[in-house]
GROMACS .gro file of C-alpha atoms in nm:
model
  153
    1UNK     CA    1  11.206  16.939  13.477
    2UNK     CA    2  11.113  17.270  13.317
    3UNK     CA    3  10.832  17.238  13.060
    4UNK     CA    4  10.764  17.527  12.824
    5UNK     CA    5  10.435  17.539  12.633
    6UNK     CA    6  10.434  17.779  12.341
    7UNK     CA    7  10.278  17.838  12.002
    8UNK     CA    8  10.450  17.646  11.727
    9UNK     CA    9  10.616  17.844  11.451
   10UNK     CA   10  10.716  17.748  11.099
   11UNK     CA   11  11.063  17.641  11.218
   12UNK     CA   12  10.897  17.382  11.446
   13UNK     CA   13  10.692  17.224  11.167
   14UNK     CA   14  10.947  16.953  11.069
   15UNK     CA   15  10.957  16.825  11.429
   16UNK     CA   16  10.580  16.858  11.466
   17UNK     CA   17  10.528  16.661  11.145
   18UNK     CA   18  10.761  16.392  11.275
   19UNK     CA   19  10.559  16.375  11.598
   20UNK     CA   20  10.233  16.362  11.399
   21UNK     CA   21  10.370  16.058  11.217
   22UNK     CA   22  10.484  15.905  11.547
   23UNK     CA   23  10.138  15.963  11.690
   24UNK     CA   24   9.978  15.796  11.387
   25UNK     CA   25  10.195  15.488  11.445
   26UNK     CA   26  10.088  15.490  11.811
   27UNK     CA   27   9.726  15.509  11.690
   28UNK     CA   28   9.794  15.216  11.455
   29UNK     CA   29   9.697  15.430  11.154
   30UNK     CA   30  10.021  15.556  10.994
   31UNK     CA   31   9.875  15.545  10.641
   32UNK     CA   32   9.623  15.814  10.736
   33UNK     CA   33   9.891  16.084  10.759
   34UNK     CA   34   9.890  16.256  10.421
   35UNK     CA   35   9.993  16.608  10.523
   36UNK     CA   36  10.327  16.733  10.395
   37UNK     CA   37  10.564  16.990  10.538
   38UNK     CA   38  10.493  17.213  10.239
   39UNK     CA   39  10.117  17.195  10.307
   40UNK     CA   40  10.172  17.281  10.673
   41UNK     CA   41  10.380  17.584  10.579
   42UNK     CA   42  10.125  17.696  10.320
   43UNK     CA   43   9.847  17.672  10.583
   44UNK     CA   44  10.051  17.827  10.866
   45UNK     CA   45   9.788  18.096  10.922
   46UNK     CA   46   9.521  17.837  11.009
   47UNK     CA   47   9.744  17.566  11.158
   48UNK     CA   48   9.703  17.625  11.531
   49UNK     CA   49   9.956  17.425  11.726
   50UNK     CA   50  10.115  17.432  12.067
   51UNK     CA   51  10.441  17.256  12.142
   52UNK     CA   52  10.578  17.131  12.470
   53UNK     CA   53  10.950  17.174  12.516
   54UNK     CA   54  11.186  17.021  12.769
   55UNK     CA   55  11.542  17.152  12.753
   56UNK     CA   56  11.452  17.323  12.422
   57UNK     CA   57  11.353  16.989  12.264
   58UNK     CA   58  10.994  16.947  12.146
   59UNK     CA   59  10.845  16.646  12.325
   60UNK     CA   60  10.476  16.695  12.258
   61UNK     CA   61  10.217  16.897  12.072
   62UNK     CA   62   9.851  16.989  12.060
   63UNK     CA   63   9.671  17.098  11.743
   64UNK     CA   64   9.331  17.264  11.752
   65UNK     CA   65   9.086  17.487  11.570
   66UNK     CA   66   8.782  17.693  11.648
   67UNK     CA   67   8.440  17.562  11.554
   68UNK     CA   68   8.077  17.653  11.593
   69UNK     CA   69   7.846  17.388  11.734
   70UNK     CA   70   7.480  17.433  11.651
   71UNK     CA   71   7.376  17.296  11.991
   72UNK     CA   72   7.625  17.486  12.204
   73UNK     CA   73   7.782  17.776  12.013
   74UNK     CA   74   8.147  17.866  11.974
   75UNK     CA   75   8.388  17.593  12.068
   76UNK     CA   76   8.742  17.475  12.033
   77UNK     CA   77   8.817  17.137  11.878
   78UNK     CA   78   9.133  16.969  12.000
   79UNK     CA   79   9.246  16.772  11.696
   80UNK     CA   80   9.551  16.599  11.840
   81UNK     CA   81   9.736  16.592  12.168
   82UNK     CA   82  10.050  16.380  12.183
   83UNK     CA   83  10.349  16.344  12.413
   84UNK     CA   84  10.640  16.120  12.326
   85UNK     CA   85  10.656  15.800  12.527
   86UNK     CA   86  10.965  15.897  12.727
   87UNK     CA   87  10.785  16.206  12.862
   88UNK     CA   88  10.440  16.065  12.941
   89UNK     CA   89  10.304  16.067  13.297
   90UNK     CA   90  10.511  16.376  13.376
   91UNK     CA   91  10.227  16.633  13.362
   92UNK     CA   92  10.318  16.747  13.009
   93UNK     CA   93   9.991  16.622  12.856
   94UNK     CA   94   9.793  16.788  13.135
   95UNK     CA   95   9.982  17.112  13.085
   96UNK     CA   96   9.912  17.106  12.711
   97UNK     CA   97   9.544  17.034  12.771
   98UNK     CA   98   9.520  17.303  13.039
   99UNK     CA   99   9.672  17.553  12.795
  100UNK     CA  100   9.422  17.458  12.523
  101UNK     CA  101   9.138  17.497  12.774
  102UNK     CA  102   9.275  17.838  12.879
  103UNK     CA  103   9.279  17.947  12.514
  104UNK     CA  104   8.918  17.834  12.476
  105UNK     CA  105   8.818  18.030  12.786
  106UNK     CA  106   9.001  18.342  12.664
  107UNK     CA  107   8.818  18.313  12.330
  108UNK     CA  108   8.485  18.277  12.514
  109UNK     CA  109   8.421  17.927  12.384
  110UNK     CA  110   8.139  17.725  12.536
  111UNK     CA  111   8.324  17.393  12.522
  112UNK     CA  112   8.631  17.203  12.414
  113UNK     CA  113   8.575  16.881  12.221
  114UNK     CA  114   8.808  16.604  12.111
  115UNK     CA  115   8.819  16.234  12.030
  116UNK     CA  116   8.985  15.946  12.205
  117UNK     CA  117   9.031  15.595  12.074
  118UNK     CA  118   8.818  15.341  12.260
  119UNK     CA  119   9.123  15.116  12.312
  120UNK     CA  120   9.332  15.395  12.469
  121UNK     CA  121   9.232  15.339  12.830
  122UNK     CA  122   9.525  15.544  12.965
  123UNK     CA  123   9.402  15.850  12.775
  124UNK     CA  124   9.040  15.785  12.872
  125UNK     CA  125   9.137  15.765  13.240
  126UNK     CA  126   9.346  16.082  13.204
  127UNK     CA  127   9.059  16.273  13.042
  128UNK     CA  128   8.811  16.152  13.304
  129UNK     CA  129   9.048  16.264  13.578
  130UNK     CA  130   9.060  16.606  13.408
  131UNK     CA  131   8.681  16.621  13.430
  132UNK     CA  132   8.589  16.543  13.069
  133UNK     CA  133   8.268  16.361  12.988
  134UNK     CA  134   8.335  16.060  12.766
  135UNK     CA  135   8.050  16.020  12.515
  136UNK     CA  136   8.034  15.681  12.344
  137UNK     CA  137   7.725  15.774  12.143
  138UNK     CA  138   7.880  15.938  11.837
  139UNK     CA  139   8.067  15.773  11.551
  140UNK     CA  140   8.311  15.980  11.348
  141UNK     CA  141   8.254  16.036  10.978
  142UNK     CA  142   8.530  16.149  10.743
  143UNK     CA  143   8.465  16.251  10.384
  144UNK     CA  144   8.805  16.279  10.221
  145UNK     CA  145   8.771  16.539   9.946
  146UNK     CA  146   9.091  16.448   9.765
  147UNK     CA  147   9.008  16.076   9.753
  148UNK     CA  148   8.645  16.141   9.661
  149UNK     CA  149   8.740  16.369   9.371
  150UNK     CA  150   8.995  16.115   9.243
  151UNK     CA  151   8.734  15.837   9.259
  152UNK     CA  152   8.483  16.048   9.064
  153UNK     CA  153   8.728  16.102   8.776
   0.00000   0.00000   0.00000
């Protein structure tokens, strides 16, 4: 199996959006996906995404952005990494993650950070095997600007 990892382009966005929605269902949170294809296209200059292709079909993706951590310095935040079920356990996820890590190294980042759901033991085991430290100390906080503004009105 030949896996190609490459930067996503605007033509890939419909498939990537479909995979984002599939991932949200896997995460048991489909209602949280509010992004539209039009918004992705409008933000294409800041939407950093890699896709994994097998036989020219996109079977996975990784989205990320650069951040600055006050305790560590420049970093890369891996927002989502997803591989369709039929292609899991075939090194595609590892290849995507390795590519993200290589990008972080090339950009002289101090670390790569991401989240994993506490119930997703397969992913936790995978990340531990990759050498990641799993920190159960932090709790995520989201302040949704659109919802907050609507509630204030």
